[in-house]
Short mmCIF file of C-alpha atoms in Angstrom, two decimals:
data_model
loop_
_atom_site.label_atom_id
_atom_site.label_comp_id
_atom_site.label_asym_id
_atom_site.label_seq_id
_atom_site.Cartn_x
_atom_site.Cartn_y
_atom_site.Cartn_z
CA UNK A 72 0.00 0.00 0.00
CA UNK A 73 2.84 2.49 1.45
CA UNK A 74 4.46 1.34 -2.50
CA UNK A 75 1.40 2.23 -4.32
CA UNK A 76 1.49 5.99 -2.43
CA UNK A 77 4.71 6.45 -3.39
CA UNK A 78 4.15 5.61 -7.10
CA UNK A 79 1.18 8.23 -7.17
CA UNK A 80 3.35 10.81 -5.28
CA UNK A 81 6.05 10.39 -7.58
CA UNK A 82 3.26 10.97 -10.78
CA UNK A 83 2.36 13.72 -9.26
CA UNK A 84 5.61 15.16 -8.80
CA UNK A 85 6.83 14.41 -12.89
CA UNK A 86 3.07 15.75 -13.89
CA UNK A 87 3.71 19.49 -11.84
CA UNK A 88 7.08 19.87 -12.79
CA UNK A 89 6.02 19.25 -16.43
CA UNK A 90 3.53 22.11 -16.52
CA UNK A 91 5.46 24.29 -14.37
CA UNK A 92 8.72 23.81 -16.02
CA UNK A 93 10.23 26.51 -18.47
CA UNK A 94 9.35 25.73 -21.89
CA UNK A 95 12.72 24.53 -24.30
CA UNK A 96 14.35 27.77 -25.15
CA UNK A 97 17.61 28.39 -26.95
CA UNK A 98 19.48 30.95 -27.99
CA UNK A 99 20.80 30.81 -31.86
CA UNK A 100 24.65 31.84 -32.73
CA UNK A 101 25.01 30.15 -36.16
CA UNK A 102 22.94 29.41 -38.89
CA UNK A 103 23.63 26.14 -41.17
CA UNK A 104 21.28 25.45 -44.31
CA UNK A 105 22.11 22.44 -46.57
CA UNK A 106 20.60 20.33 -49.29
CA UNK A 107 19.70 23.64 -51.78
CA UNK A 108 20.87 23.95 -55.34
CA UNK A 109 18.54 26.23 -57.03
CA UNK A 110 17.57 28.37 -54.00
CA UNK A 111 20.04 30.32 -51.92
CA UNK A 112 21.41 30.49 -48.70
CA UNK A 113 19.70 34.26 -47.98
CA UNK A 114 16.46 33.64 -49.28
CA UNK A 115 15.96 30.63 -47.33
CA UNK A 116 17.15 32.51 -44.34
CA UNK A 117 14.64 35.38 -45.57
CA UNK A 118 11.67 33.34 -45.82
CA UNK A 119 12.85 31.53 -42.46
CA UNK A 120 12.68 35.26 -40.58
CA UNK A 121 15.36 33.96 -37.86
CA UNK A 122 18.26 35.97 -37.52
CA UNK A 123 21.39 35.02 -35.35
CA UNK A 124 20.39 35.99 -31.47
CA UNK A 125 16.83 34.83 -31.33
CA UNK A 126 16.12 32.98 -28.43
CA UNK A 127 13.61 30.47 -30.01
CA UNK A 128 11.18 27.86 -28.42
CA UNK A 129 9.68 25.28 -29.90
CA UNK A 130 6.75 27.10 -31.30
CA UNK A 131 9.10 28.95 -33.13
CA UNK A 132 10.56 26.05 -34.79
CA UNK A 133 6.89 25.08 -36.03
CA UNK A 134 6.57 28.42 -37.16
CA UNK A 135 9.84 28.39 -39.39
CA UNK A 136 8.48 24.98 -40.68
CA UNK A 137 5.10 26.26 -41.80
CA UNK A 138 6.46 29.55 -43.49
CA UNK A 139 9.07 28.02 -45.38
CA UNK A 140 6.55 24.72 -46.71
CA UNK A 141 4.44 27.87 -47.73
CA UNK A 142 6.95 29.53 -50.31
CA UNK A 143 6.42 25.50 -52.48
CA UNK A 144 10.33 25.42 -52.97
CA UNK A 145 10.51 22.63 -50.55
CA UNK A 146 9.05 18.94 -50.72
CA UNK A 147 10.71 18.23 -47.44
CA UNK A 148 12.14 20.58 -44.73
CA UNK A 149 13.95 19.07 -41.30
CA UNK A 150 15.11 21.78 -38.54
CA UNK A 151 16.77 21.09 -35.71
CA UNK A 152 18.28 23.48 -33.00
CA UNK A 153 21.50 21.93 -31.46
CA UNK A 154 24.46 23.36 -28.99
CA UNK A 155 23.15 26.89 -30.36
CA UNK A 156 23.04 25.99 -34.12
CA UNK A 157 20.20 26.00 -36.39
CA UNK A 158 20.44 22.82 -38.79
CA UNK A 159 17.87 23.40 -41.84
CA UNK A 160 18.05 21.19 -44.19
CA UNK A 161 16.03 20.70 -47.29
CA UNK A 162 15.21 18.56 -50.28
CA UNK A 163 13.77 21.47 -53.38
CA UNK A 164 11.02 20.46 -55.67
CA UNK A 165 11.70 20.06 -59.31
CA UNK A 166 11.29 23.05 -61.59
CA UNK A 167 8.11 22.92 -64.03
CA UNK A 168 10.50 23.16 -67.75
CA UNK A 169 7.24 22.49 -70.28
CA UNK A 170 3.39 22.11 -69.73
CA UNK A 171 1.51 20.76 -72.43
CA UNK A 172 -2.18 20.40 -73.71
CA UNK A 173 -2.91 17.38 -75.26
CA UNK A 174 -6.50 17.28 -76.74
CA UNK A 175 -7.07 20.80 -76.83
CA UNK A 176 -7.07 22.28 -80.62
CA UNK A 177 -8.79 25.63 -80.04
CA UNK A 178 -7.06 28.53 -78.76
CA UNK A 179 -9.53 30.45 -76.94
CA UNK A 180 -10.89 26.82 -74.93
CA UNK A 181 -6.84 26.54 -73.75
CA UNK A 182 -6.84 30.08 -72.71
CA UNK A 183 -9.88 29.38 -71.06
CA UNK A 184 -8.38 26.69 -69.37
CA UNK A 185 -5.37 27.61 -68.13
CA UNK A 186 -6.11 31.34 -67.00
CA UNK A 187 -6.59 30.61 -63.52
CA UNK A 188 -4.02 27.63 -62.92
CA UNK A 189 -1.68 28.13 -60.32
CA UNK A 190 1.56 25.91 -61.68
CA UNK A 191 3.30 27.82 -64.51
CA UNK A 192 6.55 27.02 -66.48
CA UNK A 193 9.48 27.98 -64.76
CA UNK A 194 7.56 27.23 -61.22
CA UNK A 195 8.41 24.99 -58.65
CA UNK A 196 6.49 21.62 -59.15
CA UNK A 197 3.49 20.97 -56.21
CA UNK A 198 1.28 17.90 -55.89
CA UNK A 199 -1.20 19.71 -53.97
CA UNK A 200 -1.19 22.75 -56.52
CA UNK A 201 -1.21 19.72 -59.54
CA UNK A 202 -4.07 17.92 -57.44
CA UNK A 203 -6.05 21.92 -57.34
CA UNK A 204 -5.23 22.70 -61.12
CA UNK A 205 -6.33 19.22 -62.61
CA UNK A 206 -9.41 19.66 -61.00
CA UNK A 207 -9.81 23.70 -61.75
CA UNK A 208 -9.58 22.00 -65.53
CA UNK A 209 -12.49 19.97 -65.11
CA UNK A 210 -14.57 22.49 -63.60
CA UNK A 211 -14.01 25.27 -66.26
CA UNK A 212 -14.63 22.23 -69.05
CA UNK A 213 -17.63 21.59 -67.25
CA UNK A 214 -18.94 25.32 -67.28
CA UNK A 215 -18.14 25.69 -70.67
CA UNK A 216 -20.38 22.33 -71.64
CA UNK A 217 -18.27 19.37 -71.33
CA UNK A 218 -19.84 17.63 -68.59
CA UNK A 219 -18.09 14.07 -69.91
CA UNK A 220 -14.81 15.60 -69.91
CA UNK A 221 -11.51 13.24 -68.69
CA UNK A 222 -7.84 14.96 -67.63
CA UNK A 223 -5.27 12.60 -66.72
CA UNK A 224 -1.84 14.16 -65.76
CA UNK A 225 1.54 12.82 -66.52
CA UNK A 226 5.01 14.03 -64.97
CA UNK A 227 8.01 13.40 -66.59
CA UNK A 228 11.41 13.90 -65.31
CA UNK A 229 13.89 15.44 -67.14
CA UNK A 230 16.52 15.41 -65.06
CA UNK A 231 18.65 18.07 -63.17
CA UNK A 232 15.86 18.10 -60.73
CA UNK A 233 13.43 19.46 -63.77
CA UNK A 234 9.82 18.00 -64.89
CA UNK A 235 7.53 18.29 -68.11
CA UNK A 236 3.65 17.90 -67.01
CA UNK A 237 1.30 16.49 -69.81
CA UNK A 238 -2.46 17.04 -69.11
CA UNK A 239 -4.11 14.51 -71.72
CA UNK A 240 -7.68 16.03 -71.98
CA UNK A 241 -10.55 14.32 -73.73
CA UNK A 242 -13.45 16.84 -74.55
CA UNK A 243 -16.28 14.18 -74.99
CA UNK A 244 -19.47 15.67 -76.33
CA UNK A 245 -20.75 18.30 -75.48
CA UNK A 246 -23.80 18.38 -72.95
CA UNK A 247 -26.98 19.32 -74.66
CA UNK A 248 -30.27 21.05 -72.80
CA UNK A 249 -33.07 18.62 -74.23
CA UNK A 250 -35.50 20.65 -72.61
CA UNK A 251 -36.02 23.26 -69.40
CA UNK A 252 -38.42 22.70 -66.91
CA UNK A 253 -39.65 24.64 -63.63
CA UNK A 254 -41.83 22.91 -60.77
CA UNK A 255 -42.86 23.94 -57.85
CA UNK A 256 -45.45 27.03 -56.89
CA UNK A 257 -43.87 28.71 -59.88
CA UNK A 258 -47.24 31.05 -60.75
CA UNK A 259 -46.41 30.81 -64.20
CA UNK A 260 -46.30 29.27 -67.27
CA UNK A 261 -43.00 27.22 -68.62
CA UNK A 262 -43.20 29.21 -71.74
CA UNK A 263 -43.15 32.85 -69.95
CA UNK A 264 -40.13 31.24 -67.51
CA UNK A 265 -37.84 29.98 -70.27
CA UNK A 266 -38.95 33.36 -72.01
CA UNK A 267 -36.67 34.89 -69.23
CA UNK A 268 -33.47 33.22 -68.87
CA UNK A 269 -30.03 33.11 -70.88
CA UNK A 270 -30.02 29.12 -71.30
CA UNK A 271 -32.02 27.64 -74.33
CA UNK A 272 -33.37 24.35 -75.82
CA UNK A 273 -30.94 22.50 -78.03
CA UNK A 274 -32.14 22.97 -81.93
CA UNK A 275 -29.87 21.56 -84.57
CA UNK A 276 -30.28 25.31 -86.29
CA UNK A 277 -28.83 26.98 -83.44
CA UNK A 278 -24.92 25.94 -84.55
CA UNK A 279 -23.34 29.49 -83.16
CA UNK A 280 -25.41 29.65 -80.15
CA UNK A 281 -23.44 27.94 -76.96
CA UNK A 282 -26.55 28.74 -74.71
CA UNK A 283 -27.94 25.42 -75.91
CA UNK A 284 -25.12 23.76 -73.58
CA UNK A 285 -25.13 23.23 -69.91
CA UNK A 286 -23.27 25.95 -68.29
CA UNK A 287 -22.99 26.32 -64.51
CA UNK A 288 -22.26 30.14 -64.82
CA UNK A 289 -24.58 30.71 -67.16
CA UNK A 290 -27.53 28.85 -65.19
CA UNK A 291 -26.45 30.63 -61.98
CA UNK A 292 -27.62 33.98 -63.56
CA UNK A 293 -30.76 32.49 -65.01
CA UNK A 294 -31.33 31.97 -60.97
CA UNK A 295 -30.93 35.51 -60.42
CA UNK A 296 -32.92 36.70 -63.50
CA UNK A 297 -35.63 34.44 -62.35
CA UNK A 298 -35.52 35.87 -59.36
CA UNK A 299 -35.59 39.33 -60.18
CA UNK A 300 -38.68 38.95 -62.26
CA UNK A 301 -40.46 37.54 -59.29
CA UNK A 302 -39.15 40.37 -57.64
CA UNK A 303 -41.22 42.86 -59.55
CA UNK A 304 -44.40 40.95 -59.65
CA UNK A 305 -44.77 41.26 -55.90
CA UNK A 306 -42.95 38.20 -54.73
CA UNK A 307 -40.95 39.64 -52.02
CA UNK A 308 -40.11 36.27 -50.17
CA UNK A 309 -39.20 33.91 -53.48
CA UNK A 310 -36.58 31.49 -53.61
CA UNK A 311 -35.13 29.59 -56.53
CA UNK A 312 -35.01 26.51 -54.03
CA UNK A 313 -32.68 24.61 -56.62
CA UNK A 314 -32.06 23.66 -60.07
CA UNK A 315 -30.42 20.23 -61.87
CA UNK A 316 -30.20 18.89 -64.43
CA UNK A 317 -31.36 15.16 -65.40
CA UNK A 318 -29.73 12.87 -68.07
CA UNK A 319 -31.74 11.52 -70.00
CA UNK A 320 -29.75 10.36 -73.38
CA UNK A 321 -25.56 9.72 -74.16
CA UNK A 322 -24.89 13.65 -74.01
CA UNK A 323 -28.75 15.27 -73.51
CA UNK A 324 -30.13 16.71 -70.02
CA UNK A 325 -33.23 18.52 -68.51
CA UNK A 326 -32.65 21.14 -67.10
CA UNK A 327 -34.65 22.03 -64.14
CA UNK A 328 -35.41 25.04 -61.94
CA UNK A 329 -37.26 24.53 -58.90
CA UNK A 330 -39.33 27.30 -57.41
CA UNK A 331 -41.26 28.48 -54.48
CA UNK A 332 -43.28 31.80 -54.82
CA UNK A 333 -44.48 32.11 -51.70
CA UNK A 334 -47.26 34.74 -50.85
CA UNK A 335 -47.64 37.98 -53.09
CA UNK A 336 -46.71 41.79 -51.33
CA UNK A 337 -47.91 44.86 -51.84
CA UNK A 338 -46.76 48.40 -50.92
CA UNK A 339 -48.07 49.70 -47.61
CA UNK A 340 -47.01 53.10 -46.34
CA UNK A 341 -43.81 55.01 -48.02
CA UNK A 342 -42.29 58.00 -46.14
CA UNK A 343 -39.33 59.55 -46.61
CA UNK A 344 -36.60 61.09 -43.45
CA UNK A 345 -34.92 64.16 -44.67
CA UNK A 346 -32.28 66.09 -42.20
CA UNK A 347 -33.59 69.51 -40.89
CA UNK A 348 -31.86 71.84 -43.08
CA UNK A 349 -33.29 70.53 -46.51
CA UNK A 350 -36.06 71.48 -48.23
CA UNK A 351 -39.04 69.09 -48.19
CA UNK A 352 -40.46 70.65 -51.42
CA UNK A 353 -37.15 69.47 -53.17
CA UNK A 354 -38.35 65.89 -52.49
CA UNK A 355 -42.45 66.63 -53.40
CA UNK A 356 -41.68 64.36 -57.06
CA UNK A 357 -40.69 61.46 -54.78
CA UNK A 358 -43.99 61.81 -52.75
CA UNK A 359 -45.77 61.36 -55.69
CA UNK A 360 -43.80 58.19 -56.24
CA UNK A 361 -45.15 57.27 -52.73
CA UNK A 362 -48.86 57.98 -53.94
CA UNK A 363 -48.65 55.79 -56.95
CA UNK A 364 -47.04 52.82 -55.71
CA UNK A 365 -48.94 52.29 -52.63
CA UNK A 366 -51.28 49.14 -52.63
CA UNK A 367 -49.72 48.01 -56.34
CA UNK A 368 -47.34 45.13 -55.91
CA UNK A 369 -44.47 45.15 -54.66
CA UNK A 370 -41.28 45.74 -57.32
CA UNK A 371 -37.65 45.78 -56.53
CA UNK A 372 -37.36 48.09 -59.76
CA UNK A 373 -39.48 50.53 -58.49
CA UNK A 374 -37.56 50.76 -55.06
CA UNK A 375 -34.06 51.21 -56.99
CA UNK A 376 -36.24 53.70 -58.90
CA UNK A 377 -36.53 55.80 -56.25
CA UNK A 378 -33.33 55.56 -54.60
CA UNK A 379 -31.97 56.93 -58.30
CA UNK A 380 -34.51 59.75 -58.14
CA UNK A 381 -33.74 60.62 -54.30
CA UNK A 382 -29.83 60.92 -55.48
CA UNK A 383 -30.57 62.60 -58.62
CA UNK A 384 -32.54 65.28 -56.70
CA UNK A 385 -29.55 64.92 -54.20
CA UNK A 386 -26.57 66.17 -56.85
CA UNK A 387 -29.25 68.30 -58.75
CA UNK A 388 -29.37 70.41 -55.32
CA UNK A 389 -26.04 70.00 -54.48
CA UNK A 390 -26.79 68.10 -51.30
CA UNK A 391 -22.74 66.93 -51.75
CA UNK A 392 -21.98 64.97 -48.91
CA UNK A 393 -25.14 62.35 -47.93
CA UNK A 394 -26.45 59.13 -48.52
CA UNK A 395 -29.27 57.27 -48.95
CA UNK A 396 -30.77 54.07 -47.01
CA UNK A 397 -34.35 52.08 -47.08
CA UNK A 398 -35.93 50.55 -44.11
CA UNK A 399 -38.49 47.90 -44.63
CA UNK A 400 -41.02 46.37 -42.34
CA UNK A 401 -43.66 43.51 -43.39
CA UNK A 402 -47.28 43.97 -41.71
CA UNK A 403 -49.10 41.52 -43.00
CA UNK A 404 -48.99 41.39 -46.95
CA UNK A 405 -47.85 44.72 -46.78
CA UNK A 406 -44.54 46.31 -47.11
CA UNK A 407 -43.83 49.61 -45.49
CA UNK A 408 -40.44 51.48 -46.35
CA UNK A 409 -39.16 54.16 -44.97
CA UNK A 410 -36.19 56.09 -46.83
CA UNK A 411 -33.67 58.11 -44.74
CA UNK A 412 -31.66 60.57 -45.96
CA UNK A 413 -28.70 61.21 -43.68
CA UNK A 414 -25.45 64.04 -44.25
CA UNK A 415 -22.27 62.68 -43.84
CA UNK A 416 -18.68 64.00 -43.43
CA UNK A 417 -17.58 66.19 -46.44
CA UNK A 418 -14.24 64.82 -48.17
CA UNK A 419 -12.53 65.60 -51.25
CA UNK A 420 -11.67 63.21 -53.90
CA UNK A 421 -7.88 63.03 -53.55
CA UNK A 422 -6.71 60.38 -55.97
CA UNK A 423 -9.03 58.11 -58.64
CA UNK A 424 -6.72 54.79 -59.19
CA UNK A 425 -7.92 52.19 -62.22
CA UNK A 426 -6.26 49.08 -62.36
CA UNK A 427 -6.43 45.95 -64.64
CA UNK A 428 -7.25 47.90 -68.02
CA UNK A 429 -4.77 45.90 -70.43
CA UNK A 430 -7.33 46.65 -73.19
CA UNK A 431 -9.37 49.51 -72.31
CA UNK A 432 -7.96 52.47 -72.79
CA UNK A 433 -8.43 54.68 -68.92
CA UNK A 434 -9.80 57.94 -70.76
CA UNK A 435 -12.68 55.19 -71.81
CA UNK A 436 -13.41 54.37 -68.32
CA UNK A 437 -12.63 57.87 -66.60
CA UNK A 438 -15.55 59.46 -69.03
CA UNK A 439 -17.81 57.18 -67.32
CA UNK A 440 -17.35 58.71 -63.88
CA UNK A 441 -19.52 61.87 -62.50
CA UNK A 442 -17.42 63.07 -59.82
CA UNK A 443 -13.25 63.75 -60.42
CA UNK A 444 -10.49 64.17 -58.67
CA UNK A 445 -10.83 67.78 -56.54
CA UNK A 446 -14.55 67.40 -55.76
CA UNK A 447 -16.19 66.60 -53.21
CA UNK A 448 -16.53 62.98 -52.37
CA UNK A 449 -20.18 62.18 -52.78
CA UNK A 450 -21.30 58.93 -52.06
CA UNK A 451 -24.28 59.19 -54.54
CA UNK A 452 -21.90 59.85 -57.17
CA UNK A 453 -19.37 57.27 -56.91
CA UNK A 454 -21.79 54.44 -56.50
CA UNK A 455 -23.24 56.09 -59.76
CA UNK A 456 -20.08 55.80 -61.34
CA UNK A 457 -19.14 52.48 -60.43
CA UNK A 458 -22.36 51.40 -62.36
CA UNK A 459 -21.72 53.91 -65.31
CA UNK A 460 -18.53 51.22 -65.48
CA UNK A 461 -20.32 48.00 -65.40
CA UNK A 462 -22.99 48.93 -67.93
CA UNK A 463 -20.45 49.48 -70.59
CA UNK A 464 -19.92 45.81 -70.58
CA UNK A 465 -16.93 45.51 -71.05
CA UNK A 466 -15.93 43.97 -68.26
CA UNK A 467 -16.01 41.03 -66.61
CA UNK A 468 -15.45 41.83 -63.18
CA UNK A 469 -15.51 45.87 -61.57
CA UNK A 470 -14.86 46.24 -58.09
CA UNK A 471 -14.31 49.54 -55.93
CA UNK A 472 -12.27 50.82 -53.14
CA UNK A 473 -12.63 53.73 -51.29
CA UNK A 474 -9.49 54.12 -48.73
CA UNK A 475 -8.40 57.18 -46.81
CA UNK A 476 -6.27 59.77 -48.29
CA UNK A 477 -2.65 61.35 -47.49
CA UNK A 478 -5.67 64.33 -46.08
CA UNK A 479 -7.30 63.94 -43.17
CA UNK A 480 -10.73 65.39 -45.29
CA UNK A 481 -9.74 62.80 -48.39
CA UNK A 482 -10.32 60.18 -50.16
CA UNK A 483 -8.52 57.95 -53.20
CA UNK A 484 -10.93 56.00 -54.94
CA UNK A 485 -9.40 52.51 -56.25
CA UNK A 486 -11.33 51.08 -59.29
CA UNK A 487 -10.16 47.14 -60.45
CA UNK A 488 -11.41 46.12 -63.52
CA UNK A 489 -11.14 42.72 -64.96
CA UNK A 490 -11.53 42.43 -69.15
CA UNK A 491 -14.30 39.75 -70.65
CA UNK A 492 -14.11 39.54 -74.74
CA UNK A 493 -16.36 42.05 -76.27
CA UNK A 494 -16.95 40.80 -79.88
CA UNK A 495 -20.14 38.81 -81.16
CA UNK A 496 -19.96 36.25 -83.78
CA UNK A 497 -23.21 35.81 -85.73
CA UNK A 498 -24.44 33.18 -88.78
CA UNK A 499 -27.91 32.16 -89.63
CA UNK A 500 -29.78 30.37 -92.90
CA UNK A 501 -33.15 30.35 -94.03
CA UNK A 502 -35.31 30.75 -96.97
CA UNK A 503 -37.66 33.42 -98.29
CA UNK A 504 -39.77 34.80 -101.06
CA UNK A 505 -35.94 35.68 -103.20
CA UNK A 506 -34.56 32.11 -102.67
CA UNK A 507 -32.01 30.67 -99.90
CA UNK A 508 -30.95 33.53 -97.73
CA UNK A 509 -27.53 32.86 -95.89
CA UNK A 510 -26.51 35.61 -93.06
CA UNK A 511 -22.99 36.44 -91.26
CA UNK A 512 -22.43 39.40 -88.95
CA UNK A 513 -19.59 40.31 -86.45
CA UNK A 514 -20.01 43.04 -83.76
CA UNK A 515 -17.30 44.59 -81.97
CA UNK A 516 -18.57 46.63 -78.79
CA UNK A 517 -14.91 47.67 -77.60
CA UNK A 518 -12.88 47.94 -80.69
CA UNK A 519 -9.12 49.11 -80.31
CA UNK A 520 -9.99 49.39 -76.83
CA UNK A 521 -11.24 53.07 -77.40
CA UNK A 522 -15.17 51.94 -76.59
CA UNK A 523 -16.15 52.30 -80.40
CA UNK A 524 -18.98 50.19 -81.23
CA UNK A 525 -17.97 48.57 -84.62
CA UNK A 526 -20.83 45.99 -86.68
CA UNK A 527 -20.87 44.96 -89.65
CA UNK A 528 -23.57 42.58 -91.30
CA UNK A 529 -23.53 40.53 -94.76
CA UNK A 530 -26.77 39.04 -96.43
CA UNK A 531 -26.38 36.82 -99.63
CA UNK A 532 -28.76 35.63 -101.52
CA UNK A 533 -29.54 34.00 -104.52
CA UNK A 534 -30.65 37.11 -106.70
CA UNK A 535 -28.71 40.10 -104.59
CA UNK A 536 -25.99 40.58 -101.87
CA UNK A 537 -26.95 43.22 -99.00
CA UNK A 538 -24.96 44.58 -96.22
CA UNK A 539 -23.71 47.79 -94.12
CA UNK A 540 -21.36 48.62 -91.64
CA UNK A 541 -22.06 50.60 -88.91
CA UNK A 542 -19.10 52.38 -86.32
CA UNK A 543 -20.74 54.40 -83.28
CA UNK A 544 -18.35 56.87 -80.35
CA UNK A 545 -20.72 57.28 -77.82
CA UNK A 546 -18.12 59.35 -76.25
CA UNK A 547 -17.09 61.64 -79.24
CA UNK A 548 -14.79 64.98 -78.09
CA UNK A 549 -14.59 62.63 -74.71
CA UNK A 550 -17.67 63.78 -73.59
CA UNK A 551 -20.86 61.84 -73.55
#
């Protein structure tokens, strides 16, 4: 018994002086780093971050692990902190010499492709980044139609710690919308539905159009443009609960949106919160907004429309530093909003920054804005201007920044921009009262980058030959 006692005492004793013992900590006078070719000495010691007199623990040592597996020069790292010197030693990953396509024949597919891979030529060689881009290949195959798609992946060494990688890509068909269906509490009719969305019905005529193929992108905004419609017919609460699609033959699906309505709304009681020093009578157009929308049903247009008439009434009385915000509240089937219009610190536009333009010239974009660098930072106006941006359409991508300027009283406004292709392709054949009639037509919306709208259309026939060519500046002089 007196045995057993001691045995717990003596547990007790290791267990205490374990948590209340200093954690490992030594100093480091020398640096040693072995087992790199390709990658120096410095950098290593760079990305490391330990310099000679840090006392480090063990955490530390976990921390120089992590950073330098994060650079993906290394496939294996070992550290080890001995009599004041710091052993790392490493083994580098190969360097990427070639990348090759096999299966792809079109350009603008393989540009598609690769755009967002992470593993380039001349970069060090990752299994996990290999594992990510394989399957970032068979995603953007699938949004683009190819739903049967296959990428296998070969690495070949070349020696002198170098690799080639291979992706061997089969296309398969391409997967065909059969037909579109909605269920659900959908309110309407198929016909008016499919009426509203991008993605069509395959027809053999339709040999340009790629809307008659499954695209994930492409049905994600059909979602939203559903949606919106129910929107504005007074279906506050809808959801798109889901949509699939079904196979049904080899390469042929249904595609299928599922809906929920839910209850119709209706506009209950609008009003409108204005700070003391403006003049009500400057916002008597937007009570008369109030008066004709109440009791119709509710529209998500018709709220944005007055938000655009409260800020155009806003600049228009040179209200220059405010912004507007809606409050809703559901009673019932009713909607009641309530629109405040609150003054905010006055700054001055410092700086307007626009990146990502490779095509677009910036005098294109700048025309588009409707305050400048000097004014007074308005809100109102920069959101405008944003969206002046995004309905040129000429871009794939526009987002905003607005950061604090060098001022105390300023602000830089950063604009990123990302470019989408802005030319239309278009063919058609048919027959009429003169014979066969065979069409072609290309539209450029963004030509030279200079925002010149450039179209040009042939029509051939069997008894004549029509066409024209049209070229429109919408922002001639630079001014609109």
């Amino acid at each position: 018994m007196f045995r057993r006692q001691n045995n717990i005492l003596a547990l007790a004793i290791l267990f205490i002086s374990c948590i209340f013992l200093p954690a490992f900590s030594e100093v480091v006078k020398k640096i040693e780093i072995t087992g790199n070719d390709r990658i120096s000495t410095e950098t290593i010691k760079m990305f490391s971050d330990i310099n000679i007199g840090d006392d480090l623990e063990d955490s530390d040592i976990n921390n120089l692990l992590k950073r330098l597996y994060e650079t993906n020069f290394f496939q294996d790292i070992s550290v080890k902190l001995s009599s004041n010197k710091l052993f790392i030693i490493v083994e580098e990953n190969p360097i990427i010499e070639n990348i090759s396509y096999n299966g792809i024949k079109s350009k603008t597919l393989k540009e598609k492709i690769i755009e967002n891979l992470s593993l380039t030529t001349r970069s060090s060689y990752d299994k996990i980044l290999l594992k990510n881009d394989k399957n970032k290949i068979i995603s953007t195959l699938k949004d683009l139609g190819y739903y049967f798609s296959t990428v296998d992946v070969e690495k070949s060494d070349i020696g002198k710690n170098k690799v080639d990688l291979i992706y061997n890509i089969n296309l398969g068909k391409k997967a065909k919308i059969k037909k579109i269906s909605f269920i659900g509490n959908k309110k309407y009719k198929d016909g008016k539905l499919r009426s509203l969305i991008i993605s069509e019905e395959y027809k053999f005529w339709k040999f340009i159009s790629g809307k008659k193929y499954l695209n994930e992108n492409i049905i994600n905004f059909d979602k939203k443009l559903l949606k919106n419609y129910y929107l504005n017919k007074g279906y506050y609460d809808v959801s798109i609960n889901s949509s699939f699609a079904k196979l049904v033959n080899n390469d042929e699906f249904v595609l299928i949106f599922n809906i929920d309505a839910k209850n119709k709304f209706f506009f209950g009681e609008l009003n409108i919160n204005l700070p003391d020093d403006f003049e009500p009578v400057n916002f008597d157009s937007i009570k008369n907004i109030f008066t004709q929308l109440k009791n119709k049903p509710y529209s998500i247009n018709s709220v944005e429309k007055i938000i655009d008439e409260i800020d155009k009434i806003s600049v228009n009385e040179q209200y220059e530093s405010v912004k507007a915000s809606v409050v809703e509240n559901i009673v019932s089937d009713k909607i009641d909003l309530t629109f405040n219009i609150e003054e905010t610190d006055k700054f001055f536009v410092e700086k307007i920054n626009i990146f990502g333009n490779n095509v677009t010239r910036e005098n294109v974009i700048r025309n588009q804005f409707s305050i400048d660098e000097g004014d007074p930072y308005n809100e109102i106006l920069a959101n405008k201007s944003i969206n002046n941006i995004k309905a040129l359409n000429f871009f794939k991508n526009v987002e905003s920044e607005i950061i604090d300027g060098n001022d105390q009283n300023s602000k830089i406004i950063n604009i990123t921009v990302e470019e989408k292709p802005t030319g239309e392709i278009m063919a058609g054949a048919g027959f009429g009262t003169s014979g066969e009639i065979i069409e072609f037509g290309v539209k450029e919306n963004n030509y030279l980058g200079k925002g010149l709208s450039v179209e040009s259309h042939l029509s051939l026939s069997s008894e004549k030959i029509t066409g024209n060519f049209h070229i429109e500046n919408p922002n001639y002089n630079n001014s609109d």
